[in-house]
Amino acid sequence: MVRIGPVIALIAQLALLAVLAATVGLSAVGWVFGAGYGLVMNALLAAGLARSGATVLGPANSVTLSRATLVGGVTALISDSFVRGTSVTTIVVLASVALSLDAVDGRVARRTRTVSPLGAIFDQEIDAFLIIVLSGYVADSIGLWVLAIGAARYAYLAAGWFLPWLRNPLPPRYWGKVVAAIQGIVLTIAVADFLPRPATATVVAVALVLLTESFGRSVWVLWQDHRLPTHHGLALHMRSTGSR
């Protein structure tokens, strides 16, 4: 069964790329990366919908999909920046709107009672992809160490293939969501480049420290849960959640 949502979103992605090409300009590189992102992202979403048995996206996932389409525009423009000049203002606007919508989809899911595992994963992966794309742009001016921000989640997922206990579910943690939001906001500020370069580097470094602490806390909780009996692990989870 064809899921109409991803099909419409792919068309919207191509339309956004066409608008960018007609306004700020887009080279073949931008088109390839932007369209490739849209194709892969929507194909994965369609597969996820099929596995979950869902036939429609639902209101919250529709918001996330709109945000994902904007991320495709950011991807195209940043890819373009490595071969030609690009509109930094447009990148900042698209990224800012995408980050703003990140605060909307969760609320919509809760209010419409459409919270789902697929929606949570979809939301997280779009966040992670936007962060790695932004970090790639910022690294060109500040330093390659900024890529650690974008690579953190993917390194964590890769480690889970060798350490299965890292794939265990974590309890919801508000601080983790705050830290994730900070990464996107800080990197967008860095892309805008309106602060003195040393100040920008300092702010990005602080964001990296916060991210390291957040991932470190997650690994520590899962390690303790892996080492201790089940009831002790659950108690540790509760203490960790309460401390935040």
PDB file of C-alpha atoms in Angstrom, residues 14-238:
ATOM      1  CA  LEU A  14      11.210  19.077  -4.630  1.00  0.00           C
ATOM      2  CA  ALA A  15       8.980  22.153  -4.722  1.00  0.00           C
ATOM      3  CA  LEU A  16      10.998  23.753  -1.894  1.00  0.00           C
ATOM      4  CA  LEU A  17      14.224  23.042  -3.761  1.00  0.00           C
ATOM      5  CA  ALA A  18      12.743  24.630  -6.871  1.00  0.00           C
ATOM      6  CA  VAL A  19      11.802  27.745  -4.885  1.00  0.00           C
ATOM      7  CA  LEU A  20      15.315  27.954  -3.440  1.00  0.00           C
ATOM      8  CA  ALA A  21      16.826  27.539  -6.912  1.00  0.00           C
ATOM      9  CA  ALA A  22      14.642  30.338  -8.285  1.00  0.00           C
ATOM     10  CA  THR A  23      15.320  32.737  -5.397  1.00  0.00           C
ATOM     11  CA  VAL A  24      18.745  32.297  -3.787  1.00  0.00           C
ATOM     12  CA  GLY A  25      20.162  29.850  -6.308  1.00  0.00           C
ATOM     13  CA  LEU A  26      20.961  26.160  -6.072  1.00  0.00           C
ATOM     14  CA  SER A  27      23.669  24.262  -7.910  1.00  0.00           C
ATOM     15  CA  ALA A  28      23.560  20.656  -9.070  1.00  0.00           C
ATOM     16  CA  VAL A  29      25.259  19.651  -5.791  1.00  0.00           C
ATOM     17  CA  GLY A  30      22.474  21.245  -3.777  1.00  0.00           C
ATOM     18  CA  TRP A  31      19.836  19.562  -5.900  1.00  0.00           C
ATOM     19  CA  VAL A  32      21.494  16.137  -5.556  1.00  0.00           C
ATOM     20  CA  PHE A  33      21.852  16.304  -1.770  1.00  0.00           C
ATOM     21  CA  GLY A  34      18.473  17.964  -1.197  1.00  0.00           C
ATOM     22  CA  ALA A  35      16.548  15.576  -3.438  1.00  0.00           C
ATOM     23  CA  GLY A  36      18.539  12.583  -2.197  1.00  0.00           C
ATOM     24  CA  TYR A  37      17.720  13.483   1.388  1.00  0.00           C
ATOM     25  CA  GLY A  38      14.028  13.863   0.544  1.00  0.00           C
ATOM     26  CA  LEU A  39      13.917  10.534  -1.263  1.00  0.00           C
ATOM     27  CA  VAL A  40      15.698   8.562   1.481  1.00  0.00           C
ATOM     28  CA  MET A  41      13.872  10.269   4.359  1.00  0.00           C
ATOM     29  CA  ASN A  42      10.425   9.699   2.878  1.00  0.00           C
ATOM     30  CA  ALA A  43      11.253   6.124   1.862  1.00  0.00           C
ATOM     31  CA  LEU A  44      12.319   5.343   5.443  1.00  0.00           C
ATOM     32  CA  LEU A  45       9.171   7.014   6.777  1.00  0.00           C
ATOM     33  CA  ALA A  46       6.993   4.975   4.422  1.00  0.00           C
ATOM     34  CA  ALA A  47       8.744   1.794   5.590  1.00  0.00           C
ATOM     35  CA  GLY A  48       8.206   2.800   9.217  1.00  0.00           C
ATOM     36  CA  LEU A  49       4.518   3.432   8.595  1.00  0.00           C
ATOM     37  CA  ALA A  50       4.215   0.033   6.914  1.00  0.00           C
ATOM     38  CA  ARG A  51       5.896  -1.758   9.838  1.00  0.00           C
ATOM     39  CA  SER A  52       3.669   0.007  12.352  1.00  0.00           C
ATOM     40  CA  GLY A  53       0.548  -0.772  10.340  1.00  0.00           C
ATOM     41  CA  ALA A  54      -0.402   2.906  10.099  1.00  0.00           C
ATOM     42  CA  THR A  55      -2.054   4.146   6.921  1.00  0.00           C
ATOM     43  CA  VAL A  56      -2.002   7.868   7.720  1.00  0.00           C
ATOM     44  CA  LEU A  57       0.561  10.120   9.364  1.00  0.00           C
ATOM     45  CA  GLY A  58      -1.607  11.780  11.967  1.00  0.00           C
ATOM     46  CA  PRO A  59      -1.389  15.451  12.996  1.00  0.00           C
ATOM     47  CA  ALA A  60       1.827  15.266  15.039  1.00  0.00           C
ATOM     48  CA  ASN A  61       3.778  13.318  12.436  1.00  0.00           C
ATOM     49  CA  SER A  62       2.522  15.732   9.787  1.00  0.00           C
ATOM     50  CA  VAL A  63       4.135  18.579  11.728  1.00  0.00           C
ATOM     51  CA  THR A  64       7.362  16.588  12.030  1.00  0.00           C
ATOM     52  CA  LEU A  65       7.254  15.843   8.306  1.00  0.00           C
ATOM     53  CA  SER A  66       6.877  19.553   7.549  1.00  0.00           C
ATOM     54  CA  ARG A  67       9.932  20.169   9.720  1.00  0.00           C
ATOM     55  CA  ALA A  68      11.783  17.397   7.924  1.00  0.00           C
ATOM     56  CA  THR A  69      11.069  19.068   4.585  1.00  0.00           C
ATOM     57  CA  LEU A  70      12.601  22.307   5.852  1.00  0.00           C
ATOM     58  CA  VAL A  71      15.657  20.334   6.971  1.00  0.00           C
ATOM     59  CA  GLY A  72      15.930  19.128   3.385  1.00  0.00           C
ATOM     60  CA  GLY A  73      16.172  22.751   2.293  1.00  0.00           C
ATOM     61  CA  VAL A  74      18.899  23.389   4.868  1.00  0.00           C
ATOM     62  CA  THR A  75      20.739  20.297   3.647  1.00  0.00           C
ATOM     63  CA  ALA A  76      20.619  21.478   0.052  1.00  0.00           C
ATOM     64  CA  LEU A  77      21.890  24.972   0.864  1.00  0.00           C
ATOM     65  CA  ILE A  78      24.687  23.795   3.146  1.00  0.00           C
ATOM     66  CA  SER A  79      25.783  21.203   0.580  1.00  0.00           C
ATOM     67  CA  ASP A  80      25.804  24.020  -1.949  1.00  0.00           C
ATOM     68  CA  SER A  81      28.004  26.159   0.302  1.00  0.00           C
ATOM     69  CA  PHE A  82      30.968  23.845  -0.228  1.00  0.00           C
ATOM     70  CA  VAL A  83      31.050  24.559  -3.982  1.00  0.00           C
ATOM     71  CA  ARG A  84      29.637  28.086  -4.250  1.00  0.00           C
ATOM     72  CA  GLY A  85      28.299  30.989  -2.230  1.00  0.00           C
ATOM     73  CA  THR A  86      24.952  30.400  -0.547  1.00  0.00           C
ATOM     74  CA  SER A  87      22.355  32.417   1.358  1.00  0.00           C
ATOM     75  CA  VAL A  88      23.213  32.204   5.041  1.00  0.00           C
ATOM     76  CA  THR A  89      20.061  34.143   5.864  1.00  0.00           C
ATOM     77  CA  THR A  90      17.907  31.508   4.181  1.00  0.00           C
ATOM     78  CA  ILE A  91      19.704  28.717   6.027  1.00  0.00           C
ATOM     79  CA  VAL A  92      19.124  30.468   9.353  1.00  0.00           C
ATOM     80  CA  VAL A  93      15.441  31.128   8.588  1.00  0.00           C
ATOM     81  CA  LEU A  94      14.734  27.532   7.523  1.00  0.00           C
ATOM     82  CA  ALA A  95      16.643  26.082  10.478  1.00  0.00           C
ATOM     83  CA  SER A  96      14.923  28.457  12.930  1.00  0.00           C
ATOM     84  CA  VAL A  97      11.455  27.522  11.692  1.00  0.00           C
ATOM     85  CA  ALA A  98      12.360  23.815  11.836  1.00  0.00           C
ATOM     86  CA  LEU A  99      13.599  24.210  15.423  1.00  0.00           C
ATOM     87  CA  SER A 100      10.442  26.112  16.366  1.00  0.00           C
ATOM     88  CA  LEU A 101       8.248  23.332  14.977  1.00  0.00           C
ATOM     89  CA  ASP A 102      10.192  20.889  17.145  1.00  0.00           C
ATOM     90  CA  ALA A 103       8.354  22.373  20.116  1.00  0.00           C
ATOM     91  CA  VAL A 104       5.007  21.900  18.373  1.00  0.00           C
ATOM     92  CA  ASP A 105       4.831  18.276  17.238  1.00  0.00           C
ATOM     93  CA  GLY A 106       5.180  16.825  20.740  1.00  0.00           C
ATOM     94  CA  ARG A 107       2.387  19.011  22.086  1.00  0.00           C
ATOM     95  CA  VAL A 108       0.164  18.118  19.151  1.00  0.00           C
ATOM     96  CA  ALA A 109       0.819  14.410  19.753  1.00  0.00           C
ATOM     97  CA  ARG A 110      -0.135  14.683  23.417  1.00  0.00           C
ATOM     98  CA  ARG A 111      -3.227  16.810  22.837  1.00  0.00           C
ATOM     99  CA  THR A 112      -4.517  14.590  20.040  1.00  0.00           C
ATOM    100  CA  ARG A 113      -3.468  11.415  21.864  1.00  0.00           C
ATOM    101  CA  THR A 114      -1.429  10.246  18.894  1.00  0.00           C
ATOM    102  CA  VAL A 115       1.874   9.637  20.692  1.00  0.00           C
ATOM    103  CA  SER A 116       3.614   6.651  19.081  1.00  0.00           C
ATOM    104  CA  PRO A 117       7.043   4.986  18.993  1.00  0.00           C
ATOM    105  CA  LEU A 118       7.317   5.803  15.286  1.00  0.00           C
ATOM    106  CA  GLY A 119       6.611   9.463  15.943  1.00  0.00           C
ATOM    107  CA  ALA A 120       9.240   9.624  18.693  1.00  0.00           C
ATOM    108  CA  ILE A 121      11.898   8.006  16.494  1.00  0.00           C
ATOM    109  CA  PHE A 122      10.974  10.185  13.520  1.00  0.00           C
ATOM    110  CA  ASP A 123      11.266  13.311  15.659  1.00  0.00           C
ATOM    111  CA  GLN A 124      14.657  12.279  17.104  1.00  0.00           C
ATOM    112  CA  GLU A 125      16.167  11.392  13.745  1.00  0.00           C
ATOM    113  CA  ILE A 126      15.126  14.671  12.134  1.00  0.00           C
ATOM    114  CA  ASP A 127      16.662  16.541  15.088  1.00  0.00           C
ATOM    115  CA  ALA A 128      19.871  14.535  14.788  1.00  0.00           C
ATOM    116  CA  PHE A 129      20.154  15.066  11.050  1.00  0.00           C
ATOM    117  CA  LEU A 130      19.618  18.820  11.299  1.00  0.00           C
ATOM    118  CA  ILE A 131      22.312  19.012  13.978  1.00  0.00           C
ATOM    119  CA  ILE A 132      24.889  17.078  11.964  1.00  0.00           C
ATOM    120  CA  VAL A 133      24.222  19.193   8.860  1.00  0.00           C
ATOM    121  CA  LEU A 134      24.545  22.444  10.811  1.00  0.00           C
ATOM    122  CA  SER A 135      27.692  21.217  12.555  1.00  0.00           C
ATOM    123  CA  GLY A 136      29.218  20.417   9.166  1.00  0.00           C
ATOM    124  CA  TYR A 137      28.720  24.013   8.075  1.00  0.00           C
ATOM    125  CA  VAL A 138      29.995  25.514  11.334  1.00  0.00           C
ATOM    126  CA  ALA A 139      33.050  23.230  11.413  1.00  0.00           C
ATOM    127  CA  ASP A 140      34.356  24.919   8.282  1.00  0.00           C
ATOM    128  CA  SER A 141      34.802  28.213  10.144  1.00  0.00           C
ATOM    129  CA  ILE A 142      35.332  27.192  13.789  1.00  0.00           C
ATOM    130  CA  GLY A 143      37.100  23.850  13.559  1.00  0.00           C
ATOM    131  CA  LEU A 144      36.548  20.170  12.855  1.00  0.00           C
ATOM    132  CA  TRP A 145      35.933  19.532  16.570  1.00  0.00           C
ATOM    133  CA  VAL A 146      32.403  20.919  16.072  1.00  0.00           C
ATOM    134  CA  LEU A 147      31.582  17.756  14.112  1.00  0.00           C
ATOM    135  CA  ALA A 148      31.573  15.930  17.451  1.00  0.00           C
ATOM    136  CA  ILE A 149      28.205  17.565  18.176  1.00  0.00           C
ATOM    137  CA  GLY A 150      26.649  16.199  15.007  1.00  0.00           C
ATOM    138  CA  ALA A 151      28.339  12.809  15.239  1.00  0.00           C
ATOM    139  CA  ALA A 152      27.465  12.140  18.901  1.00  0.00           C
ATOM    140  CA  ARG A 153      24.094  10.485  18.347  1.00  0.00           C
ATOM    141  CA  TYR A 154      25.329   8.380  15.440  1.00  0.00           C
ATOM    142  CA  ALA A 155      28.364   7.272  17.425  1.00  0.00           C
ATOM    143  CA  TYR A 156      26.024   6.311  20.268  1.00  0.00           C
ATOM    144  CA  LEU A 157      23.832   4.269  17.897  1.00  0.00           C
ATOM    145  CA  ALA A 158      26.898   2.606  16.353  1.00  0.00           C
ATOM    146  CA  ALA A 159      28.199   1.672  19.794  1.00  0.00           C
ATOM    147  CA  GLY A 160      24.887  -0.061  20.433  1.00  0.00           C
ATOM    148  CA  TRP A 161      25.745  -2.640  17.777  1.00  0.00           C
ATOM    149  CA  PHE A 162      28.760  -3.748  19.837  1.00  0.00           C
ATOM    150  CA  LEU A 163      27.258  -3.122  23.292  1.00  0.00           C
ATOM    151  CA  PRO A 164      23.648  -4.334  23.163  1.00  0.00           C
ATOM    152  CA  TRP A 165      22.833  -2.846  26.577  1.00  0.00           C
ATOM    153  CA  LEU A 166      23.155   0.608  25.000  1.00  0.00           C
ATOM    154  CA  ARG A 167      20.045  -0.198  22.953  1.00  0.00           C
ATOM    155  CA  ASN A 168      17.897  -0.587  26.063  1.00  0.00           C
ATOM    156  CA  PRO A 169      15.197   2.078  26.469  1.00  0.00           C
ATOM    157  CA  LEU A 170      15.891   5.078  28.653  1.00  0.00           C
ATOM    158  CA  PRO A 171      13.279   6.766  30.840  1.00  0.00           C
ATOM    159  CA  PRO A 172      12.055  10.139  29.560  1.00  0.00           C
ATOM    160  CA  ARG A 173      14.412  12.871  30.718  1.00  0.00           C
ATOM    161  CA  TYR A 174      13.531  16.535  30.315  1.00  0.00           C
ATOM    162  CA  TRP A 175      17.156  17.653  30.591  1.00  0.00           C
ATOM    163  CA  GLY A 176      18.070  15.511  27.592  1.00  0.00           C
ATOM    164  CA  LYS A 177      15.429  17.269  25.491  1.00  0.00           C
ATOM    165  CA  VAL A 178      16.696  20.658  26.640  1.00  0.00           C
ATOM    166  CA  VAL A 179      20.272  19.777  25.706  1.00  0.00           C
ATOM    167  CA  ALA A 180      19.183  18.542  22.274  1.00  0.00           C
ATOM    168  CA  ALA A 181      17.319  21.810  21.665  1.00  0.00           C
ATOM    169  CA  ILE A 182      20.359  23.812  22.781  1.00  0.00           C
ATOM    170  CA  GLN A 183      22.530  22.120  20.142  1.00  0.00           C
ATOM    171  CA  GLY A 184      20.263  23.193  17.300  1.00  0.00           C
ATOM    172  CA  ILE A 185      19.843  26.736  18.630  1.00  0.00           C
ATOM    173  CA  VAL A 186      23.561  27.252  19.265  1.00  0.00           C
ATOM    174  CA  LEU A 187      24.583  25.863  15.879  1.00  0.00           C
ATOM    175  CA  THR A 188      22.036  28.080  14.118  1.00  0.00           C
ATOM    176  CA  ILE A 189      23.472  31.077  15.954  1.00  0.00           C
ATOM    177  CA  ALA A 190      26.924  29.975  14.845  1.00  0.00           C
ATOM    178  CA  VAL A 191      25.739  29.714  11.230  1.00  0.00           C
ATOM    179  CA  ALA A 192      24.346  33.273  11.447  1.00  0.00           C
ATOM    180  CA  ASP A 193      27.851  34.409  12.489  1.00  0.00           C
ATOM    181  CA  PHE A 194      26.745  37.652  14.134  1.00  0.00           C
ATOM    182  CA  LEU A 195      28.890  37.127  17.235  1.00  0.00           C
ATOM    183  CA  PRO A 196      32.671  37.596  17.349  1.00  0.00           C
ATOM    184  CA  ARG A 197      34.350  34.341  16.322  1.00  0.00           C
ATOM    185  CA  PRO A 198      35.874  33.629  19.787  1.00  0.00           C
ATOM    186  CA  ALA A 199      32.460  34.132  21.420  1.00  0.00           C
ATOM    187  CA  THR A 200      30.820  31.809  18.901  1.00  0.00           C
ATOM    188  CA  ALA A 201      33.462  29.139  19.489  1.00  0.00           C
ATOM    189  CA  THR A 202      32.976  29.438  23.256  1.00  0.00           C
ATOM    190  CA  VAL A 203      29.197  29.073  23.036  1.00  0.00           C
ATOM    191  CA  VAL A 204      29.522  26.046  20.748  1.00  0.00           C
ATOM    192  CA  ALA A 205      32.093  24.500  23.094  1.00  0.00           C
ATOM    193  CA  VAL A 206      29.716  24.908  26.051  1.00  0.00           C
ATOM    194  CA  ALA A 207      26.992  23.210  24.008  1.00  0.00           C
ATOM    195  CA  LEU A 208      29.360  20.306  23.327  1.00  0.00           C
ATOM    196  CA  VAL A 209      30.154  19.985  27.032  1.00  0.00           C
ATOM    197  CA  LEU A 210      26.430  19.845  27.843  1.00  0.00           C
ATOM    198  CA  LEU A 211      25.898  17.238  25.134  1.00  0.00           C
ATOM    199  CA  THR A 212      28.770  15.142  26.463  1.00  0.00           C
ATOM    200  CA  GLU A 213      27.293  15.284  29.971  1.00  0.00           C
ATOM    201  CA  SER A 214      23.861  14.271  28.685  1.00  0.00           C
ATOM    202  CA  PHE A 215      25.149  11.299  26.689  1.00  0.00           C
ATOM    203  CA  GLY A 216      27.468  10.358  29.533  1.00  0.00           C
ATOM    204  CA  ARG A 217      24.538  10.308  31.946  1.00  0.00           C
ATOM    205  CA  SER A 218      22.546   8.085  29.577  1.00  0.00           C
ATOM    206  CA  VAL A 219      25.438   5.642  29.195  1.00  0.00           C
ATOM    207  CA  TRP A 220      25.973   5.584  32.968  1.00  0.00           C
ATOM    208  CA  VAL A 221      22.298   4.824  33.645  1.00  0.00           C
ATOM    209  CA  LEU A 222      22.234   2.016  31.086  1.00  0.00           C
ATOM    210  CA  TRP A 223      25.530   0.612  32.364  1.00  0.00           C
ATOM    211  CA  GLN A 224      24.252   0.545  35.928  1.00  0.00           C
ATOM    212  CA  ASP A 225      21.029  -1.071  34.780  1.00  0.00           C
ATOM    213  CA  HIS A 226      23.046  -3.656  32.868  1.00  0.00           C
ATOM    214  CA  ARG A 227      25.288  -4.453  35.835  1.00  0.00           C
ATOM    215  CA  LEU A 228      22.693  -4.511  38.610  1.00  0.00           C
ATOM    216  CA  PRO A 229      19.648  -6.751  39.145  1.00  0.00           C
ATOM    217  CA  THR A 230      16.457  -5.614  37.435  1.00  0.00           C
ATOM    218  CA  HIS A 231      14.809  -4.087  40.511  1.00  0.00           C
ATOM    219  CA  HIS A 232      17.984  -2.129  41.318  1.00  0.00           C
ATOM    220  CA  GLY A 233      18.173  -0.907  37.731  1.00  0.00           C
ATOM    221  CA  LEU A 234      14.608   0.338  37.846  1.00  0.00           C
ATOM    222  CA  ALA A 235      15.315   2.173  41.073  1.00  0.00           C
ATOM    223  CA  LEU A 236      18.352   3.793  39.489  1.00  0.00           C
ATOM    224  CA  HIS A 237      16.234   4.907  36.541  1.00  0.00           C
ATOM    225  CA  MET A 238      13.754   6.517  38.900  1.00  0.00           C
TER     226      MET A 238
END
